[in-house]
Amino acid sequence: MPPLQVSFERTPLITNQELDDIFQGRAAHHTTLRAHDFPPELLIEIVSYLPRRELWRMIGINRMLFELGMNELYEEVRLMDCGRAGYKTFEQIGHQNIASRVQRLNIRPTFLPRMGRDGKAVYDKSLTTSELKSRKAQSSAFLTLALTSLRKCSHIRELTVVVQDQLYLTSAFAKFFHKLIKLVGAELGALTVDMTLPNFLSIHRAFDSKLLPKLSSLTIKITNTRFTTSTRQARRIRRALLNIITSLGSTLQSLAFEVIDCNLSKLFQKLQKLPPLRSLELRTEIGFSTLIPTIHFVSFLQRNASNLERLVIRRPTVDIPNSWNLNVMVSRLYDLLCIQRLPQLKELVLEMDYPVILTSLTSHLHTFVPHLRNLTLTGPSSVLDDPKLTSLLESLANCDKGLECLKISLSCFCPQHLDLIASFLPNLRKLDLTYEVLQASAELTGLGLTICEDDVYCAFRNREYGRWGLEELRLLEVLKCPQGHPDPRLLDAIADSLLSIKRITRARTCDCK
């Protein structure tokens, strides 16, 4: 077949016959597809994969590609460095033609001073007094320029602010953040804040419902700090979070936060029902000092049972000290099962590190989430054996049989397990499964017998799932790599028995050779 060329010249569309010839491998010599032959949605998708240097070359071809390239280049703007590159970016944004394209603003300031052990700013001692004043003046001038340029950006919908633990949030930056919220807050739909507790306390007053009337998604991550958190700071952060969530409660549809250094139980005790709330994501150790007693969290879920559609509970992204009492975790996790019913919940994601909860969860899942659509069970202790898998599938089958997506981990994977999933979940559309060992039959599990790989693949290939409507499949073997490796032969064998399959993930997500 001759090579297919793509031209960006303005010429008439190709005919249906020519298009059919292309896909059937009968394309004539010098067949050319032109930019205007592609649907706009396809061009936008293609442009999103191009590196920035190629986008700069592309905008000089024609007007249509200029608009697509400029939208991709300036859809997200980052405020990081106050050097020449930062100045150039915000000078360009000062032009109305560019400012109107900005929809996301990502602030990760690297020009802030370091924070010392006393919690105060530390500057380079090698700098003279005049050099220090010059550096402060430069950062202040840069923030002023950024505010002036962002004043013209009337379409910003998402704002992300990340301040690392080693940086000190200066009063100048705090004032900049308050002014920024006043400028862009009226149309802001999503806000993400990631910083340490002392830094967050410097800016929390900017979260005002009058300044953020349309905010529907709020993510707050109070990262772990090197410095000791006082009891007074813990009380202040709880009070600040309570005031923020209560103030924005009339518009919040998605709420996610991670807090390590203070007890969230008192926060949930005082939080009332948030009528618009649809999604709640919490990263904390349930049952540890961050959420004791858990009954207040359960009560908060009950107050929002009629509107909550998505619930995600994960471990924090930082390591938990070993000195924390693990027995408290075991005794308090059962409080989650006290929830009588979450009738509107469609997606449940649980990351469990303790097997005591798994047995009860697999058999009682249908009692409080009867209309579940997506289920994800992750974590080191969420690996299912044969009895737990059967119990989980039976529980899910007692729901309305509407489960569409399932992500689980198995200690051993064999054709009988796929039979069970297909039998209990006939409406499943997406399956994401990790396993440690592959076997040809469930009866061989735990016997330590070595089975020929060809027999294993034949056992999968000989299955037939003609009526099962599974469309997406992802299988990963995690015994050698925690991130998992796909087995091409296994995927091919299962694909032969699944007539409805449309997408099989074969790519690795790790750097293993």
XYZ file of C-alpha atoms in Angstrom:
513
model
C 0.000 0.000 0.000
C 1.456 3.432 -0.941
C 2.345 5.729 1.983
C -0.530 7.886 3.191
C 0.234 11.602 3.158
C -1.458 14.315 5.201
C -1.630 17.791 3.703
C -2.824 20.986 5.369
C -3.837 22.703 2.133
C -7.425 23.877 1.700
C -8.936 21.530 -0.913
C -12.287 19.742 -1.357
C -13.172 16.759 0.837
C -12.351 13.268 -0.400
C -15.236 11.155 -1.642
C -16.745 8.212 0.226
C -15.282 5.841 -2.366
C -11.774 7.214 -1.833
C -12.175 6.910 1.927
C -13.381 3.323 1.573
C -10.369 2.535 -0.646
C -8.039 3.873 2.030
C -9.432 1.647 4.767
C -9.623 -1.396 2.484
C -5.992 -1.039 1.425
C -6.870 -0.058 -2.154
C -5.670 3.563 -1.904
C -4.484 4.967 -5.196
C -1.000 6.402 -5.603
C -0.454 9.826 -3.989
C -3.635 9.557 -1.912
C -3.732 12.655 0.305
C -5.740 13.416 3.428
C -6.014 17.111 4.223
C -6.467 18.802 7.576
C -9.961 19.960 6.662
C -10.956 16.353 5.926
C -10.653 15.461 9.618
C -13.429 16.133 12.136
C -12.463 18.938 14.577
C -12.701 16.537 17.531
C -10.077 14.251 15.951
C -7.722 17.152 15.241
C -8.014 18.358 18.835
C -7.151 14.857 20.059
C -4.129 14.668 17.721
C -2.867 18.100 18.762
C -3.032 17.132 22.460
C -0.242 14.555 21.883
C 2.181 16.906 20.125
C 5.221 18.298 22.004
C 5.335 22.058 22.492
C 8.089 22.633 19.924
C 5.933 20.950 17.276
C 2.956 23.059 18.276
C 4.985 26.217 17.706
C 5.857 24.975 14.210
C 2.278 23.958 13.484
C 0.661 27.344 14.227
C 2.365 28.851 11.182
C 0.647 26.543 8.660
C -2.864 27.956 8.435
C -5.517 29.719 10.485
C -7.312 26.598 11.671
C -4.156 24.946 12.992
C -3.088 28.268 14.485
C -6.238 28.340 16.604
C -5.875 24.675 17.634
C -2.201 25.083 18.492
C -2.682 28.289 20.466
C -5.526 26.732 22.473
C -3.294 23.791 23.370
C -0.289 25.979 24.202
C -2.130 28.356 26.503
C -5.009 26.260 27.855
C -2.910 25.711 30.991
C -0.498 28.325 32.346
C 2.072 27.614 35.066
C 3.410 30.146 37.540
C 6.691 28.701 38.791
C 9.806 30.788 38.218
C 10.144 34.564 38.346
C 13.025 34.496 35.868
C 13.015 35.454 32.192
C 10.813 32.533 31.147
C 8.162 33.444 33.735
C 8.182 37.103 32.732
C 7.856 36.189 29.054
C 4.893 33.881 29.699
C 2.853 36.463 31.598
C 3.780 39.274 29.236
C 2.270 37.148 26.456
C -0.826 36.449 28.532
C -1.311 40.207 28.770
C -2.558 40.125 25.161
C -6.315 39.596 25.029
C -6.092 37.049 22.185
C -3.969 34.797 24.428
C -5.649 35.613 27.752
C -9.013 34.409 26.455
C -7.562 30.908 25.875
C -6.361 30.312 29.454
C -8.614 27.850 31.306
C -6.297 26.307 33.932
C -3.762 28.014 36.196
C -1.122 25.927 37.981
C 0.888 27.733 40.681
C 4.032 26.020 42.005
C 6.305 28.853 43.180
C 10.001 27.967 43.286
C 11.155 31.500 44.079
C 9.913 31.493 47.679
C 12.550 31.412 50.450
C 13.324 28.264 52.399
C 11.707 27.621 55.763
C 13.983 27.257 58.768
C 13.554 25.058 61.817
C 11.927 27.950 63.657
C 9.244 28.196 60.984
C 10.593 31.463 59.558
C 12.062 32.381 56.187
C 15.750 31.595 55.615
C 17.684 33.413 52.887
C 21.057 32.665 51.375
C 23.688 34.093 53.722
C 26.072 34.740 50.830
C 23.738 37.457 49.487
C 24.477 41.046 50.361
C 21.759 43.353 51.673
C 21.333 45.005 48.275
C 21.180 41.634 46.487
C 18.559 40.394 48.934
C 16.440 43.513 48.397
C 16.832 43.107 44.636
C 15.659 39.480 44.784
C 12.619 40.400 46.878
C 11.803 43.265 44.513
C 12.085 40.919 41.521
C 9.629 38.401 42.952
C 7.245 41.184 43.992
C 7.368 42.708 40.502
C 6.730 39.303 38.953
C 3.652 38.705 41.122
C 2.364 42.172 40.199
C 2.849 41.430 36.486
C 1.077 38.056 36.903
C -1.924 39.718 38.558
C -2.111 42.377 35.836
C -2.059 39.756 33.081
C -4.459 37.350 34.825
C -6.968 40.166 35.175
C -7.723 39.642 31.468
C -8.137 35.861 31.811
C -11.887 35.643 32.216
C -12.195 31.939 31.338
C -10.092 30.340 34.094
C -12.066 27.414 35.482
C -9.400 25.423 37.375
C -6.789 26.627 39.857
C -4.057 24.515 41.490
C -1.691 25.837 44.168
C 1.192 23.687 45.454
C 3.735 24.949 48.017
C 6.334 22.390 49.097
C 7.296 21.774 52.722
C 10.747 23.340 52.430
C 9.342 26.663 51.187
C 8.111 29.540 53.319
C 4.888 31.190 52.184
C 5.667 34.906 52.414
C 3.149 37.627 53.220
C 3.618 38.977 49.682
C 2.568 35.647 48.177
C -0.367 35.355 50.601
C -1.595 38.796 49.472
C -1.115 37.735 45.854
C -3.254 34.630 46.434
C -6.055 36.654 48.059
C -6.080 39.124 45.154
C -5.983 36.266 42.645
C -9.091 34.660 44.176
C -10.882 38.009 43.906
C -9.906 38.219 40.222
C -10.714 34.697 38.984
C -12.900 33.274 41.757
C -16.230 34.337 40.243
C -15.973 31.763 37.414
C -13.782 29.194 39.161
C -15.195 25.654 39.164
C -12.338 23.581 40.623
C -9.728 24.493 43.232
C -6.828 22.342 44.486
C -4.540 23.375 47.356
C -1.515 21.302 48.398
C 0.689 22.683 51.188
C 1.734 22.196 54.795
C -0.397 23.152 57.764
C 1.437 26.420 58.647
C 1.316 27.602 55.030
C -2.359 26.723 54.657
C -3.233 28.731 57.748
C -1.732 31.776 55.997
C -4.226 31.705 53.114
C -7.343 29.896 54.357
C -9.350 33.129 54.717
C -9.382 33.504 50.920
C -11.885 30.620 50.655
C -15.032 32.738 50.787
C -18.331 31.731 49.209
C -18.829 35.341 48.051
C -15.583 35.132 46.077
C -16.199 31.535 44.891
C -19.906 31.427 44.018
C -19.576 28.662 41.385
C -16.973 26.400 43.010
C -18.112 22.792 42.592
C -14.876 20.855 43.236
C -12.525 21.422 46.186
C -9.376 19.421 46.951
C -7.338 20.242 50.050
C -4.155 18.351 50.880
C -2.438 19.302 54.117
C 0.888 17.561 53.566
C 3.101 16.244 56.320
C 5.615 18.741 57.662
C 9.068 18.350 59.196
C 8.044 20.517 62.121
C 5.990 19.550 65.159
C 2.313 20.479 64.895
C 0.970 22.137 68.011
C -2.451 21.447 69.497
C -3.424 25.041 68.795
C -2.554 24.655 65.101
C -4.600 21.438 64.931
C -7.619 23.250 66.378
C -7.124 26.112 63.914
C -6.939 23.799 60.906
C -10.124 21.968 61.948
C -11.909 25.267 62.437
C -10.616 26.547 59.097
C -11.726 23.404 57.220
C -15.136 23.522 58.902
C -15.642 27.171 57.950
C -14.471 26.585 54.362
C -16.653 23.537 53.705
C -19.673 25.060 55.438
C -19.287 28.328 53.542
C -18.982 26.570 50.164
C -21.479 23.823 50.995
C -24.254 25.225 48.822
C -22.239 24.656 45.605
C -19.733 21.859 46.390
C -20.345 18.695 44.376
C -16.909 17.122 44.885
C -14.860 17.250 48.082
C -11.456 15.630 48.575
C -8.907 16.193 51.286
C -5.938 14.606 52.990
C -5.009 15.707 56.501
C -2.423 13.859 58.585
C -1.638 15.885 61.669
C -5.044 16.442 63.251
C -8.164 14.502 64.228
C -10.865 14.825 61.569
C -13.549 13.191 63.682
C -14.530 16.513 65.281
C -14.784 18.035 61.817
C -17.253 15.384 60.620
C -19.171 15.671 63.861
C -19.969 19.336 63.161
C -20.408 19.125 59.391
C -24.049 19.088 58.381
C -25.621 17.795 55.185
C -24.173 19.194 51.955
C -27.086 18.850 49.489
C -25.077 19.210 46.234
C -22.300 16.826 47.369
C -21.888 13.929 44.931
C -18.275 12.820 45.466
C -16.245 12.450 48.670
C -12.582 11.396 48.689
C -10.695 11.010 51.925
C -7.058 10.062 52.422
C -6.465 9.163 56.049
C -5.944 6.247 58.405
C -9.477 5.400 59.532
C -9.368 4.464 63.178
C -6.050 6.130 63.954
C -5.632 9.486 65.660
C -6.844 11.211 62.487
C -10.377 9.786 62.714
C -11.379 8.702 66.228
C -14.168 7.885 66.855
C -15.140 6.795 63.337
C -18.847 6.961 64.183
C -18.824 10.711 63.403
C -17.547 9.996 59.901
C -20.206 7.314 59.456
C -22.878 9.743 60.669
C -21.694 12.313 58.129
C -22.064 9.719 55.377
C -25.572 8.965 56.622
C -26.527 12.636 56.508
C -25.457 12.743 52.854
C -26.730 9.271 51.890
C -29.470 10.644 49.661
C -27.077 12.550 47.380
C -23.639 10.855 47.625
C -22.733 8.984 44.417
C -18.967 8.431 44.792
C -16.965 7.476 47.879
C -13.180 7.029 47.899
C -11.230 6.110 51.034
C -7.477 5.691 50.667
C -4.402 5.622 52.827
C -2.341 8.814 52.985
C 0.446 9.361 50.469
C 2.949 9.513 53.360
C 4.080 6.715 55.657
C 2.265 6.386 58.976
C 4.481 6.161 62.076
C 4.876 2.620 63.378
C 4.197 3.840 66.914
C 0.505 4.322 66.155
C -1.783 1.746 67.704
C -2.717 -0.811 65.040
C -5.324 -2.486 67.253
C -7.423 0.668 67.145
C -7.589 0.300 63.379
C -8.893 -3.264 63.648
C -11.589 -2.445 66.187
C -12.845 0.725 64.488
C -13.057 -0.425 60.891
C -16.284 -2.288 61.620
C -17.948 1.069 62.198
C -18.003 1.530 58.430
C -20.311 -1.472 58.163
C -22.790 0.255 60.492
C -23.929 2.264 57.494
C -27.428 1.030 56.784
C -27.777 2.206 53.209
C -26.225 4.514 50.624
C -28.928 4.234 47.961
C -27.413 6.654 45.446
C -23.802 5.461 45.618
C -22.531 4.411 42.176
C -18.757 4.218 42.731
C -16.875 2.842 45.746
C -13.074 2.817 46.045
C -11.525 1.316 49.186
C -7.818 0.919 49.916
C -7.453 -1.582 52.757
C -4.284 -2.552 54.574
C -5.905 -4.825 57.138
C -7.537 -8.161 56.221
C -10.025 -8.017 59.116
C -12.306 -5.713 57.133
C -12.174 -7.704 53.895
C -14.128 -10.754 55.059
C -17.055 -8.695 56.350
C -16.958 -6.336 53.387
C -17.163 -9.046 50.745
C -20.322 -10.516 52.293
C -22.131 -7.310 53.325
C -21.366 -4.979 50.433
C -24.875 -5.136 48.990
C -26.502 -4.057 52.261
C -25.361 -0.435 52.082
C -24.618 0.086 48.359
C -27.478 -1.644 46.509
C -27.047 0.280 43.249
C -23.269 0.117 42.875
C -21.840 0.532 39.367
C -18.054 0.761 39.915
C -16.108 -1.095 42.608
C -12.369 -0.860 43.312
C -10.649 -2.799 46.097
C -6.947 -1.974 46.391
C -4.238 -2.183 49.031
C -1.740 -4.823 50.175
C -4.374 -6.733 52.169
C -7.160 -6.631 49.600
C -6.006 -9.773 47.759
C -8.913 -12.199 47.396
C -8.690 -15.961 47.672
C -11.356 -18.336 46.313
C -13.834 -18.078 49.236
C -13.587 -14.287 49.435
C -14.006 -13.896 45.679
C -17.101 -16.097 45.704
C -18.525 -14.217 48.681
C -17.884 -10.858 47.005
C -19.510 -11.902 43.721
C -22.534 -13.342 45.529
C -22.914 -10.084 47.442
C -22.670 -8.035 44.242
C -25.177 -10.320 42.564
C -27.672 -9.477 45.321
C -27.540 -5.855 44.178
C -29.456 -4.817 41.087
C -26.849 -6.588 38.884
C -25.828 -3.263 37.422
C -22.101 -3.417 38.203
C -20.231 -2.125 35.155
C -16.609 -1.761 36.343
C -14.681 -4.018 38.717
C -11.070 -3.726 39.903
C -9.787 -6.422 42.280
C -6.698 -8.487 43.115
C -6.523 -12.280 43.263
C -3.930 -14.521 44.860
C -4.455 -17.051 42.069
C -6.200 -16.628 38.711
C -7.717 -19.491 36.735
C -10.507 -19.982 34.134
C -13.062 -20.864 36.825
C -12.646 -17.382 38.318
C -13.494 -15.806 34.987
C -16.495 -18.120 34.770
C -17.700 -16.906 38.173
C -17.317 -13.245 37.253
C -19.193 -13.749 33.994
C -21.947 -15.690 35.761
C -22.520 -13.317 38.691
C -21.910 -10.054 36.798
C -23.506 -10.397 33.348
C -23.637 -6.605 32.845
C -19.944 -6.019 33.565
C -18.281 -3.850 30.923
C -14.774 -3.265 32.332
C -12.590 -5.683 34.310
C -9.250 -4.672 35.853
C -7.678 -7.652 37.596
C -4.255 -8.290 39.115
C -3.040 -11.731 40.168
C 0.026 -13.365 41.696
C -0.141 -16.885 40.256
C -1.737 -18.296 37.106
C -3.312 -21.773 37.213
C -5.235 -23.964 34.790
C -7.779 -25.016 37.417
C -8.951 -23.889 40.841
C -8.417 -27.448 42.191
C -4.658 -27.042 41.633
C -4.412 -23.916 43.738
C -2.173 -24.351 46.767
C -0.894 -27.818 45.734
C 2.470 -26.468 44.567
C 2.256 -28.351 41.258
C 4.037 -27.053 38.153
C 1.680 -26.950 35.179
C 2.713 -26.505 31.569
C 2.048 -22.942 30.444
C 0.436 -24.169 27.223
C -2.142 -26.095 29.280
C -2.983 -22.933 31.217
C -3.502 -20.858 28.076
C -5.515 -23.641 26.420
C -7.779 -23.799 29.465
C -8.591 -20.112 29.045
C -8.935 -20.348 25.265
C -11.384 -23.255 25.466
C -13.897 -21.127 27.382
C -16.872 -19.490 25.637
C -18.527 -16.290 26.840
C -20.854 -15.577 23.936
C -23.485 -13.745 26.007
C -21.106 -11.829 28.266
C -20.841 -8.180 27.197
C -17.377 -7.414 28.597
C -15.773 -4.649 26.525
C -12.537 -3.669 28.320
C -10.001 -5.984 29.944
C -6.794 -5.370 31.887
C -4.863 -8.260 33.458
C -1.574 -7.798 35.327
C 0.733 -10.321 37.010
C 2.179 -8.659 40.144
C 4.380 -11.388 41.606
C 7.632 -9.990 40.168
C 6.708 -6.313 39.797
C 4.323 -4.432 42.142
C 2.987 -2.407 39.224
C 2.235 -5.545 37.259
C 3.100 -6.969 33.851
C 0.567 -8.038 31.191
C 0.844 -11.539 29.757
C 0.319 -11.277 25.957
C -0.405 -14.997 25.526
C -3.011 -14.941 28.281
C -4.680 -11.862 26.825
C -4.792 -13.454 23.373
C -6.289 -16.653 24.805
C -9.048 -14.783 26.641
C -9.702 -12.516 23.644
C -10.472 -15.613 21.557
C -13.254 -16.588 23.972
C -14.746 -13.083 24.319
C -16.675 -11.970 21.273
C -17.681 -8.594 22.699
C -14.223 -7.411 23.768
C -13.259 -4.032 22.275
C -10.187 -2.982 24.217
C -7.406 -4.998 25.858
C -4.665 -3.137 27.722
C -1.287 -4.589 26.803
C 1.054 -1.738 27.717
C 3.254 -1.786 30.801
C 3.118 1.008 33.358
C 6.555 0.298 34.857
C 10.161 0.732 33.700
C 11.090 -2.957 33.909
C 13.014 -4.371 30.980
